[in-house]
Short mmCIF file of C-alpha atoms and ligand atoms in Angstrom, two decimals:
data_model
loop_
_atom_site.label_atom_id
_atom_site.label_comp_id
_atom_site.label_asym_id
_atom_site.label_seq_id
_atom_site.Cartn_x
_atom_site.Cartn_y
_atom_site.Cartn_z
CA MET A 560 197.04 116.14 253.84
CA ALA A 561 196.05 114.29 250.59
CA PHE A 562 193.19 115.40 248.64
CA GLU A 563 191.06 113.04 246.96
CA TYR A 564 189.74 113.77 243.50
CA ALA A 565 186.32 112.55 242.34
CA PRO A 566 186.39 110.91 238.85
CA ALA A 567 185.63 113.52 236.25
CA PRO A 568 185.20 111.42 232.94
CA GLU A 569 184.54 113.03 229.75
CA SER A 570 181.47 111.33 228.15
CA ARG A 571 182.28 109.28 225.08
CA SER A 572 178.86 109.31 223.64
CA ILE A 573 179.74 112.54 221.85
CA VAL A 574 181.68 110.50 219.21
CA ASP A 575 180.24 107.96 216.76
CA ILE A 576 182.67 105.19 216.20
CA ALA A 577 181.52 102.94 213.22
CA SER A 578 182.24 99.30 213.54
CA SER A 579 184.38 99.20 210.41
CA TYR A 580 186.20 101.60 208.02
CA GLY A 581 187.33 101.38 204.41
CA LEU A 582 189.99 103.33 202.66
CA PHE A 583 189.69 107.04 201.98
CA ILE A 584 190.54 107.25 198.16
CA ASP A 585 189.14 109.76 195.63
CA GLY A 586 186.83 111.42 197.92
CA GLU A 587 184.94 108.15 199.07
CA PHE A 588 185.43 105.38 201.34
CA THR A 589 186.15 102.21 199.52
CA ASP A 590 186.87 98.41 200.26
CA PRO A 591 190.57 97.37 200.11
CA ALA A 592 191.58 94.94 197.32
CA SER A 593 192.51 92.46 199.79
CA GLY A 594 189.35 92.48 201.96
CA ARG A 595 191.76 92.49 204.91
CA SER A 596 191.34 94.55 207.90
CA LEU A 597 192.90 95.10 211.55
CA LYS A 598 191.46 95.91 214.78
CA THR A 599 192.09 99.16 216.51
CA VAL A 600 191.95 99.07 220.38
CA SER A 601 191.60 101.37 223.15
CA PRO A 602 194.96 101.03 224.76
CA ALA A 603 193.50 101.73 228.43
CA THR A 604 191.09 98.87 228.32
CA GLU A 605 191.93 96.64 225.23
CA GLU A 606 188.48 97.20 223.98
CA VAL A 607 188.08 96.90 220.31
CA LEU A 608 187.04 100.12 218.89
CA ALA A 609 186.63 99.38 215.20
CA GLU A 610 188.03 97.31 212.31
CA VAL A 611 189.98 99.26 209.70
CA ALA A 612 190.83 98.28 206.28
CA VAL A 613 194.30 97.15 205.30
CA GLY A 614 195.58 98.88 202.09
CA ASP A 615 198.12 97.02 199.90
CA GLU A 616 199.98 98.02 196.96
CA THR A 617 196.85 97.72 194.52
CA ASP A 618 194.97 100.22 196.94
CA VAL A 619 198.10 102.54 197.21
CA ASP A 620 198.33 102.85 193.49
CA ARG A 621 194.63 103.67 193.32
CA ALA A 622 195.15 106.33 195.90
CA VAL A 623 198.30 107.91 194.05
CA LYS A 624 196.37 107.73 190.76
CA ALA A 625 193.57 109.74 192.32
CA ALA A 626 196.04 112.13 193.86
CA ARG A 627 197.63 112.70 190.71
CA ARG A 628 194.42 113.38 188.66
CA ALA A 629 193.48 115.93 191.37
CA TYR A 630 196.70 117.57 191.07
CA THR A 631 196.75 117.94 187.61
CA ARG A 632 193.04 118.69 186.95
CA THR A 633 192.37 120.77 190.11
CA TRP A 634 194.52 121.50 192.91
CA SER A 635 197.63 122.77 191.05
CA ARG A 636 195.60 124.74 188.77
CA MET A 637 193.56 126.47 191.58
CA SER A 638 194.49 129.89 192.77
CA GLY A 639 196.45 129.99 196.30
CA ARG A 640 193.47 132.17 197.42
CA GLU A 641 190.99 129.32 196.55
CA ARG A 642 193.10 126.64 198.31
CA GLY A 643 193.58 128.97 201.30
CA LYS A 644 189.64 128.88 201.56
CA TYR A 645 189.38 125.03 201.68
CA LEU A 646 192.18 125.13 204.65
CA PHE A 647 190.38 127.72 206.60
CA ARG A 648 187.27 125.65 206.26
CA ILE A 649 189.00 122.64 207.48
CA ALA A 650 190.61 124.45 210.36
CA ARG A 651 187.07 126.00 211.38
CA ILE A 652 185.55 122.32 211.38
CA ILE A 653 188.29 121.20 213.67
CA GLN A 654 187.36 123.69 215.87
CA GLU A 655 183.70 123.35 215.76
CA ARG A 656 184.14 119.55 216.33
CA ALA A 657 187.19 119.66 218.92
CA ARG A 658 185.22 117.95 221.76
CA GLU A 659 184.24 115.09 219.69
CA LEU A 660 187.83 114.96 218.10
CA ALA A 661 189.53 114.93 221.42
CA VAL A 662 187.42 112.19 222.85
CA LEU A 663 188.22 109.93 219.85
CA GLU A 664 192.03 110.66 219.87
CA SER A 665 192.10 109.74 223.47
CA LEU A 666 190.24 106.64 223.21
CA ASP A 667 192.43 105.46 220.32
CA ASN A 668 195.80 106.57 221.35
CA GLY A 669 195.52 106.53 225.36
CA LYS A 670 196.53 109.95 225.98
CA PRO A 671 194.95 112.12 228.80
CA ILE A 672 191.95 114.11 227.65
CA LYS A 673 193.24 117.49 229.05
CA GLU A 674 196.21 116.94 226.49
CA SER A 675 194.21 116.07 223.44
CA ARG A 676 191.85 118.78 224.31
CA ASP A 677 194.16 121.60 225.15
CA VAL A 678 197.39 120.68 222.83
CA ASP A 679 196.71 118.21 220.13
CA VAL A 680 193.24 119.55 218.70
CA PRO A 681 194.05 123.04 218.97
CA LEU A 682 197.40 122.86 217.41
CA ALA A 683 196.24 120.83 214.55
CA ALA A 684 193.56 123.56 213.93
CA ALA A 685 196.29 126.13 214.14
CA HIS A 686 198.49 124.41 211.61
CA PHE A 687 195.71 124.57 209.08
CA PHE A 688 194.97 128.32 209.87
CA TYR A 689 198.46 129.26 209.65
CA HIS A 690 199.04 127.42 206.40
CA ALA A 691 195.59 128.57 205.02
CA GLY A 692 197.49 132.01 205.38
CA TRP A 693 200.52 131.14 203.44
CA ALA A 694 198.29 129.51 200.53
CA ASP A 695 198.22 132.72 198.49
CA LYS A 696 201.54 134.18 199.75
CA LEU A 697 204.06 131.59 198.85
CA GLU A 698 205.67 134.10 196.42
CA TYR A 699 206.64 136.22 199.50
CA ALA A 700 208.04 133.18 201.52
CA GLY A 701 211.43 134.51 200.54
CA LEU A 702 212.33 130.97 198.97
CA SER A 703 214.48 131.12 195.67
CA THR A 704 213.01 129.93 192.48
CA ALA A 705 214.21 129.18 189.13
CA GLU A 706 211.54 131.36 187.23
CA PRO A 707 209.99 134.35 188.55
CA GLY A 708 206.61 134.38 190.24
CA SER A 709 205.52 131.91 192.88
CA PRO A 710 207.44 128.69 193.79
CA LYS A 711 205.72 125.63 192.23
CA PRO A 712 204.32 122.63 194.12
CA LEU A 713 206.10 119.37 193.62
CA GLY A 714 203.00 116.99 192.84
CA VAL A 715 201.89 114.10 194.78
CA ALA A 716 203.25 113.70 198.44
CA GLY A 717 203.23 110.23 200.13
CA GLN A 718 203.19 110.77 203.91
CA VAL A 719 203.55 108.19 206.60
CA ILE A 720 202.84 109.15 210.23
CA PRO A 721 203.45 107.63 213.76
CA TRP A 722 200.91 106.81 216.71
CA ASN A 723 202.08 109.32 219.28
CA PHE A 724 200.30 112.42 218.02
CA PRO A 725 198.03 110.90 215.07
CA LEU A 726 196.08 114.06 214.41
CA LEU A 727 198.79 116.53 215.01
CA MET A 728 201.22 114.71 212.65
CA LEU A 729 198.63 114.54 210.27
CA ALA A 730 197.99 118.27 210.46
CA TRP A 731 201.59 118.92 210.33
CA LYS A 732 201.89 116.88 206.97
CA ILE A 733 198.74 117.60 205.19
CA ALA A 734 198.45 121.33 205.97
CA PRO A 735 201.78 122.50 204.37
CA ALA A 736 201.31 120.17 201.46
CA LEU A 737 197.92 121.54 200.56
CA ALA A 738 198.78 125.01 201.04
CA CYS A 739 201.82 124.82 198.51
CA GLY A 740 199.34 123.22 195.96
CA ASN A 741 200.25 119.34 196.41
CA THR A 742 197.98 116.50 196.68
CA VAL A 743 198.40 113.78 199.45
CA VAL A 744 198.36 109.97 200.18
CA LEU A 745 198.71 109.55 203.97
CA LYS A 746 199.07 106.43 205.76
CA PRO A 747 198.46 106.83 209.69
CA ALA A 748 199.86 104.29 212.16
CA GLU A 749 198.36 100.78 212.68
CA THR A 750 197.29 101.50 216.01
CA THR A 751 195.86 105.00 215.65
CA PRO A 752 194.12 105.26 212.44
CA LEU A 753 190.69 106.75 213.69
CA SER A 754 191.33 110.45 214.02
CA ALA A 755 192.82 110.19 210.28
CA LEU A 756 189.54 108.28 209.19
CA TRP A 757 187.45 111.13 211.06
CA PHE A 758 189.68 113.81 209.13
CA ALA A 759 188.53 111.98 205.76
CA GLN A 760 185.04 112.78 206.76
CA VAL A 761 186.02 116.49 207.49
CA CYS A 762 187.46 116.65 203.94
CA GLN A 763 184.02 115.41 202.59
CA GLN A 764 182.35 118.04 205.00
CA ALA A 765 184.61 120.75 203.71
CA ASP A 766 183.83 119.79 199.87
CA LEU A 767 187.44 119.31 199.38
CA PRO A 768 187.84 118.22 195.67
CA PRO A 769 188.01 114.25 195.60
CA GLY A 770 191.37 112.96 195.34
CA VAL A 771 193.35 115.94 196.90
CA VAL A 772 193.46 114.10 200.42
CA ASN A 773 193.73 110.11 200.38
CA ILE A 774 193.90 108.22 203.51
CA VAL A 775 195.29 104.59 203.16
CA THR A 776 195.19 102.60 206.40
CA GLY A 777 197.39 99.59 207.30
CA ALA A 778 200.80 98.66 208.93
CA GLY A 779 204.38 98.98 207.89
CA GLU A 780 203.68 97.09 204.53
CA THR A 781 201.46 99.90 203.44
CA GLY A 782 203.78 102.52 204.39
CA ARG A 783 206.28 100.85 202.49
CA ALA A 784 204.06 100.82 199.26
CA VAL A 785 203.43 104.70 199.75
CA VAL A 786 207.09 105.30 200.09
CA GLY A 787 208.16 103.18 197.15
CA HIS A 788 205.52 104.11 194.59
CA PRO A 789 206.88 105.41 191.62
CA ASP A 790 204.60 108.34 190.92
CA VAL A 791 205.11 109.86 194.43
CA ASP A 792 207.11 113.15 194.04
CA LYS A 793 207.80 113.84 197.78
CA VAL A 794 208.07 111.55 200.86
CA ALA A 795 207.48 112.65 204.32
CA PHE A 796 207.91 110.76 207.30
CA THR A 797 207.64 110.79 211.00
CA GLY A 798 208.77 107.82 213.11
CA SER A 799 211.65 105.94 214.17
CA THR A 800 215.30 106.40 212.95
CA GLU A 801 215.40 102.65 211.79
CA VAL A 802 212.49 102.96 209.35
CA GLY A 803 213.75 106.34 208.45
CA ARG A 804 217.10 104.84 207.42
CA GLN A 805 214.99 102.34 205.13
CA ILE A 806 213.11 104.96 203.58
CA ALA A 807 216.48 106.91 202.72
CA LYS A 808 217.59 103.75 200.97
CA THR A 809 214.29 103.33 198.97
CA VAL A 810 214.26 106.68 197.62
CA ALA A 811 218.09 107.23 196.98
CA GLY A 812 218.71 107.43 193.29
CA THR A 813 215.21 108.62 192.61
CA SER A 814 213.91 112.09 191.94
CA LYS A 815 211.68 111.86 195.31
CA ARG A 816 212.33 114.81 197.56
CA VAL A 817 212.37 113.60 201.20
CA THR A 818 211.97 115.04 204.65
CA LEU A 819 212.38 112.83 207.78
CA GLU A 820 211.44 113.58 211.39
CA LEU A 821 212.96 110.73 213.40
CA GLY A 822 213.79 109.85 217.17
CA GLY A 823 215.59 111.93 219.82
CA LYS A 824 217.20 111.74 223.29
CA ALA A 825 216.94 115.29 224.31
CA ALA A 826 219.02 116.64 227.27
CA ASN A 827 217.11 118.85 229.64
CA VAL A 828 219.93 121.06 231.23
CA VAL A 829 219.37 122.60 234.73
CA PHE A 830 222.03 124.75 236.10
CA ASP A 831 222.33 125.93 239.86
CA ASP A 832 220.80 129.20 239.48
CA ALA A 833 217.64 127.89 237.83
CA PRO A 834 214.28 128.63 239.51
CA VAL A 835 213.87 124.99 241.03
CA ASP A 836 210.17 124.97 241.09
CA GLN A 837 209.80 126.00 237.41
CA ALA A 838 212.56 123.66 236.44
CA VAL A 839 210.70 120.80 237.96
CA GLU A 840 207.55 121.53 236.17
CA GLY A 841 209.65 121.82 232.95
CA ILE A 842 211.29 118.21 233.69
CA VAL A 843 207.90 116.68 234.45
CA ASN A 844 206.34 118.33 231.25
CA GLY A 845 209.44 117.52 229.18
CA ILE A 846 209.50 113.63 230.13
CA PHE A 847 205.70 112.78 231.36
CA PHE A 848 203.92 114.78 228.79
CA ASN A 849 202.09 112.26 226.42
CA GLN A 850 203.40 109.24 228.47
CA GLY A 851 206.86 110.29 227.16
CA HIS A 852 205.76 109.20 223.64
CA VAL A 853 207.28 112.31 222.34
CA CYS A 854 210.30 112.46 219.87
CA CYS A 855 211.61 115.52 221.52
CA ALA A 856 210.87 114.52 225.15
CA GLY A 857 213.52 115.75 227.67
CA SER A 858 214.47 112.19 228.32
CA ARG A 859 217.98 113.02 229.84
CA LEU A 860 218.08 115.31 232.75
CA LEU A 861 221.27 116.84 233.22
CA VAL A 862 221.46 118.59 236.47
CA GLN A 863 224.38 120.59 238.14
CA GLU A 864 225.95 118.53 240.63
CA SER A 865 225.49 121.54 243.60
CA VAL A 866 221.69 121.35 243.20
CA ALA A 867 221.24 117.78 242.24
CA GLU A 868 219.79 116.43 245.57
CA GLU A 869 217.42 119.35 245.72
CA VAL A 870 216.04 119.00 242.26
CA LEU A 871 215.82 115.26 242.97
CA ASP A 872 213.84 115.79 245.98
CA ARG A 873 211.37 118.20 244.54
CA LEU A 874 210.91 116.15 241.58
CA LYS A 875 210.11 113.13 243.40
CA ARG A 876 207.71 115.18 245.42
CA ARG A 877 206.01 116.44 242.19
CA MET A 878 206.04 113.14 240.85
CA SER A 879 204.00 111.79 243.75
CA THR A 880 201.28 114.02 242.73
CA LEU A 881 200.94 112.91 238.97
CA ARG A 882 197.65 110.79 238.47
CA VAL A 883 197.91 107.81 236.22
CA GLY A 884 194.75 106.29 234.79
CA ASP A 885 191.64 106.69 232.69
CA PRO A 886 192.63 108.92 229.66
CA LEU A 887 189.17 110.27 229.45
CA ASP A 888 189.08 111.53 233.09
CA LYS A 889 189.94 115.32 232.92
CA ASN A 890 192.16 114.82 236.30
CA THR A 891 194.44 112.27 234.50
CA ASP A 892 198.08 113.46 234.04
CA ILE A 893 199.49 110.18 232.62
CA GLY A 894 197.29 107.92 230.37
CA ALA A 895 197.97 104.39 228.80
CA ILE A 896 201.15 103.34 226.90
CA ASN A 897 200.02 103.12 223.13
CA SER A 898 200.18 99.32 222.59
CA ALA A 899 201.73 96.22 224.14
CA GLU A 900 204.71 96.20 221.81
CA GLN A 901 205.60 99.66 223.15
CA LEU A 902 205.03 98.59 226.76
CA ALA A 903 207.37 95.43 226.14
CA LYS A 904 210.02 97.86 224.94
CA ILE A 905 209.74 100.29 227.90
CA THR A 906 209.87 97.40 230.22
CA GLU A 907 212.87 95.90 228.61
CA LEU A 908 214.88 99.12 228.69
CA SER A 909 214.05 99.76 232.11
CA GLN A 910 215.18 96.44 233.20
CA ALA A 911 218.56 97.00 231.40
CA GLY A 912 218.76 100.24 233.38
CA GLU A 913 218.61 98.32 236.74
CA ALA A 914 220.78 95.30 235.45
CA GLU A 915 223.55 98.01 234.48
CA GLY A 916 223.26 99.61 238.00
CA ALA A 917 221.36 102.47 237.85
CA GLY A 918 218.90 103.35 240.82
CA ARG A 919 215.20 103.15 239.88
CA TRP A 920 212.39 104.83 241.59
CA SER A 921 208.71 105.58 240.86
CA PRO A 922 205.99 106.96 243.08
CA PRO A 923 203.49 104.52 244.53
CA CYS A 924 200.76 104.48 241.89
CA GLN A 925 197.99 101.92 241.42
CA LEU A 926 197.75 100.96 237.72
CA PRO A 927 194.48 99.66 236.14
CA GLU A 928 194.06 96.13 235.80
CA HIS A 929 193.28 96.09 232.03
CA GLY A 930 195.44 97.91 229.23
CA TYR A 931 198.87 98.93 228.96
CA TRP A 932 200.54 100.87 231.75
CA PHE A 933 203.77 102.08 233.13
CA PRO A 934 204.39 104.33 236.07
CA PRO A 935 206.26 107.72 235.68
CA THR A 936 210.03 106.35 236.59
CA ILE A 937 213.18 107.85 237.12
CA PHE A 938 216.54 106.31 237.00
CA THR A 939 219.50 108.15 239.08
CA GLY A 940 223.32 107.29 239.01
CA VAL A 941 222.95 106.86 235.24
CA SER A 942 226.33 107.03 233.28
CA GLN A 943 226.52 108.14 229.65
CA ALA A 944 227.43 104.56 228.59
CA HIS A 945 224.09 102.98 230.00
CA ARG A 946 221.56 101.96 227.38
CA ILE A 947 218.81 104.26 229.12
CA ALA A 948 220.99 107.21 228.42
CA ARG A 949 221.88 106.40 224.86
CA GLU A 950 218.57 104.63 223.50
CA GLU A 951 215.17 106.42 222.92
CA ILE A 952 212.69 104.67 225.58
CA PHE A 953 209.62 106.61 224.22
CA GLY A 954 208.01 106.16 227.40
CA PRO A 955 207.43 107.92 231.06
CA VAL A 956 211.13 107.23 231.89
CA LEU A 957 213.81 109.70 232.79
CA SER A 958 217.45 109.13 233.06
CA VAL A 959 219.20 111.47 235.44
CA LEU A 960 223.03 112.62 235.10
CA THR A 961 224.82 115.43 236.76
CA PHE A 962 227.49 117.79 235.54
CA ARG A 963 229.79 120.46 237.26
CA THR A 964 230.75 123.09 234.41
CA PRO A 965 228.82 124.39 231.58
CA ALA A 966 231.43 123.03 229.21
CA GLU A 967 230.79 119.60 230.63
CA ALA A 968 226.79 119.99 230.16
CA VAL A 969 227.28 120.90 226.53
CA GLU A 970 229.62 117.94 226.02
CA LYS A 971 227.16 115.42 227.68
CA ALA A 972 224.11 116.89 226.15
CA ASN A 973 225.73 116.56 222.59
CA ASN A 974 227.12 113.02 223.43
CA THR A 975 224.04 111.21 221.28
CA PRO A 976 223.55 110.05 217.94
CA TYR A 977 220.31 112.19 217.92
CA GLY A 978 219.66 116.03 217.90
CA LEU A 979 216.05 116.98 217.90
CA SER A 980 215.47 119.23 220.85
CA ALA A 981 217.26 120.46 224.18
CA GLY A 982 216.22 122.44 227.10
CA VAL A 983 218.29 124.95 229.46
CA TRP A 984 217.24 126.18 232.86
CA THR A 985 219.15 129.19 234.23
CA ASP A 986 218.72 132.60 235.32
CA LYS A 987 221.21 133.89 233.11
CA GLY A 988 220.34 135.24 229.47
CA SER A 989 223.91 135.09 228.50
CA ARG A 990 224.27 131.53 229.54
CA ILE A 991 221.26 130.62 227.52
CA LEU A 992 222.55 132.15 224.45
CA TRP A 993 226.11 130.45 225.06
CA MET A 994 224.29 127.03 225.47
CA ALA A 995 222.02 127.56 222.53
CA GLN A 996 225.02 128.16 220.33
CA ARG A 997 226.68 124.91 221.39
CA LEU A 998 223.79 122.50 221.62
CA ARG A 999 223.47 120.29 218.51
CA ALA A 1000 219.66 120.27 218.33
CA GLY A 1001 216.99 121.59 216.01
CA VAL A 1002 215.03 123.13 218.86
CA VAL A 1003 216.49 124.66 222.17
CA TRP A 1004 213.92 125.67 224.76
CA ALA A 1005 214.98 128.09 227.33
CA ASN A 1006 213.09 127.92 230.87
CA THR A 1007 210.31 126.04 229.36
CA PHE A 1008 209.89 122.69 227.41
CA ASN A 1009 207.72 121.29 224.75
CA LYS A 1010 206.44 124.53 223.39
CA PHE A 1011 205.15 124.05 219.82
CA ASP A 1012 203.76 126.57 217.39
CA PRO A 1013 203.04 126.39 213.75
CA THR A 1014 205.20 129.48 212.96
CA SER A 1015 208.24 127.82 214.30
CA PRO A 1016 210.08 125.33 212.32
CA PHE A 1017 210.95 121.90 213.89
CA GLY A 1018 213.23 119.29 212.84
CA GLY A 1019 216.47 117.47 213.88
CA TYR A 1020 220.38 117.23 213.46
CA LYS A 1021 222.18 113.96 212.80
CA GLU A 1022 220.04 110.80 213.21
CA SER A 1023 217.10 112.84 214.23
CA GLY A 1024 216.20 113.24 210.40
CA TYR A 1025 216.36 116.14 208.05
CA GLY A 1026 214.28 118.94 206.71
CA ARG A 1027 211.81 121.23 208.80
CA GLU A 1028 208.36 121.23 209.44
CA GLY A 1029 206.42 124.34 210.23
CA GLY A 1030 207.16 128.07 209.79
CA ARG A 1031 208.36 129.38 206.61
CA HIS A 1032 211.20 126.77 206.55
CA GLY A 1033 208.65 124.10 206.35
CA LEU A 1034 207.20 125.14 203.21
CA GLU A 1035 210.26 124.57 201.45
CA GLY A 1036 209.65 120.69 201.70
CA TYR A 1037 206.71 120.98 199.59
CA LEU A 1038 207.84 123.51 196.78
CA ARG A 1039 210.09 123.57 193.88
P1 LIG B 744 207.77 103.18 213.23
O1 LIG B 744 208.82 104.11 212.75
O2 LIG B 744 207.89 101.77 212.81
O3 LIG B 744 206.37 103.53 212.51
C1 LIG B 744 206.21 104.91 211.97
C2 LIG B 744 205.28 104.69 210.85
O4 LIG B 744 205.87 104.39 209.75
C3 LIG B 744 203.83 104.11 211.09
O5 LIG B 744 202.74 104.57 210.21
C4 LIG B 744 204.46 102.64 210.63
O6 LIG B 744 203.54 101.79 210.12
C5 LIG B 744 205.18 103.08 209.19
N1 LIG B 744 206.29 102.37 208.71
C6 LIG B 744 206.71 101.02 209.52
N2 LIG B 744 207.64 100.59 208.60
C7 LIG B 744 207.55 101.09 207.48
C8 LIG B 744 208.42 100.88 206.27
N3 LIG B 744 209.29 100.04 206.10
N4 LIG B 744 208.29 101.89 205.24
C9 LIG B 744 207.38 102.80 205.48
N5 LIG B 744 206.60 102.95 206.55
C10 LIG B 744 206.79 102.07 207.66
O7 LIG B 744 207.67 103.33 214.49
P2 LIG B 744 207.01 102.41 215.63
O8 LIG B 744 205.60 102.76 215.64
O9 LIG B 744 207.37 100.99 215.37
O10 LIG B 744 207.79 102.96 216.97
C11 LIG B 744 209.21 102.37 217.35
C12 LIG B 744 209.94 103.30 217.93
O11 LIG B 744 210.15 104.35 217.00
C13 LIG B 744 209.50 103.88 219.20
O12 LIG B 744 209.66 103.04 220.26
C14 LIG B 744 210.15 105.17 219.19
O13 LIG B 744 211.28 104.99 219.74
C15 LIG B 744 210.41 105.61 217.81
N6 LIG B 744 209.25 106.52 217.21
C16 LIG B 744 209.70 107.65 217.15
C17 LIG B 744 208.77 108.76 216.77
C18 LIG B 744 208.94 110.08 216.40
O14 LIG B 744 208.17 110.90 216.54
N7 LIG B 744 210.34 110.40 216.31
C19 LIG B 744 207.31 108.48 216.48
C20 LIG B 744 206.84 107.01 216.75
C21 LIG B 744 207.90 106.25 217.23
P3 LIG B 744 202.63 100.92 211.44
O15 LIG B 744 202.80 101.72 212.72
O16 LIG B 744 201.33 100.86 210.90
O17 LIG B 744 203.41 99.50 211.45
#
């Protein structure tokens, strides 16, 4: 029997979106030098939400100067304990205004409200709480320093973030930078600037000294200006491997420190002794969470041949219950694709999968008329040479491959230029450890997937980037 759900939309009246936003520099919203702006739309309806300023080199220079002044005069001189108080205050404001923030994030990004409400916003607050705790304990972080005493901040951090977790990526970048005594110029993604601008208001509400956090909105050009600015001491980037490469070239030969968190093509490995229903939940969470717009998504399912049929049957049954639609509806499991460009990319790669001979399957589901949508999709009969097994699709599309022995599973899992994450599903603890030692991935989840915690370092091997974010290791990227 099919149960029908009544719509359960979250009210959007809780959030006030201005018709236009300036750049947040030196504690104030100001107009961009060029006078140019871009529109940010709701990917679920294509409705224009706001006009947002486009910052150019002049604006970035102003922001870096403000950050330098704040660093020299205030922030780097303040005790860790005082800095920590500001971070605690920001964390609490995020918690207090969580509902408003979750609605804003879902509107601008297209992700389901239950994810922004239960994952993005609480984790963002947790990152500020966690790093607030470190601010006066850096001396005890176990990092080696040239001089005795606390390790020293680097100076001004230039940070560029993507659109898949707009607020959470901001928290991953800004919280450790500030805790360690650095000041920040951050550029959010072109398609999802609103939560960063909301955060700028939170900085005002928390009385953060002007210039400690600067938000410069715009597109790729603006990001390039941040990365290339000669007075930036540290570059932190999350995004595509292609842009990561360009950034590595730009900073090569300079004294800038860099951390890069780039793409992934993670293997989620299911052995024949795995608890099948739990594994199926983990597969679904691994690839359909956040519409698959996740750098560590389990986009390659490696399933042991003897249970492949059973796993696929149950997976299809489970996928048939996923609800695609209005991101603000609390029943929604899969929201909108973030942009027309991303939808075109997912569509193109899926067509390539079919053309190369893989079998395509999606449950019947009605997609809304407006906005950008893609149904949850699996490809079976995928070989390692197929594009859908090698390239990051960054959408709700799973490639299924099979293996016979643990050694074959390891070989196939590692057969990728990326190395951000991996999953292992098995009843045997010894096998988990055996696999984890051999998988070339920054994070290996066992009998779970997509678990994040601010205390745990996150980052990649190979073309997934370098440096770690989160945990004690993440502090290293912001300290001398
Ligand atoms: P990009 O890497 O192009 O964008 C990430 C951020 O970098 C954005 O803020 C972008 O600005 C900015 N940027 C773009 N060009 C430059 C540059 N030359 N110098 C400095 N900053 C720059 O990712 P896309 O959004 O274009 O997505 C493309 C693909 O990247 C996706 O399909 C996916 O495969 C992958 N991706 C991976 C992510 C991850 O977490 N590993 C996250 C996002 C994407 P703007 O967006 O405003 O143009």
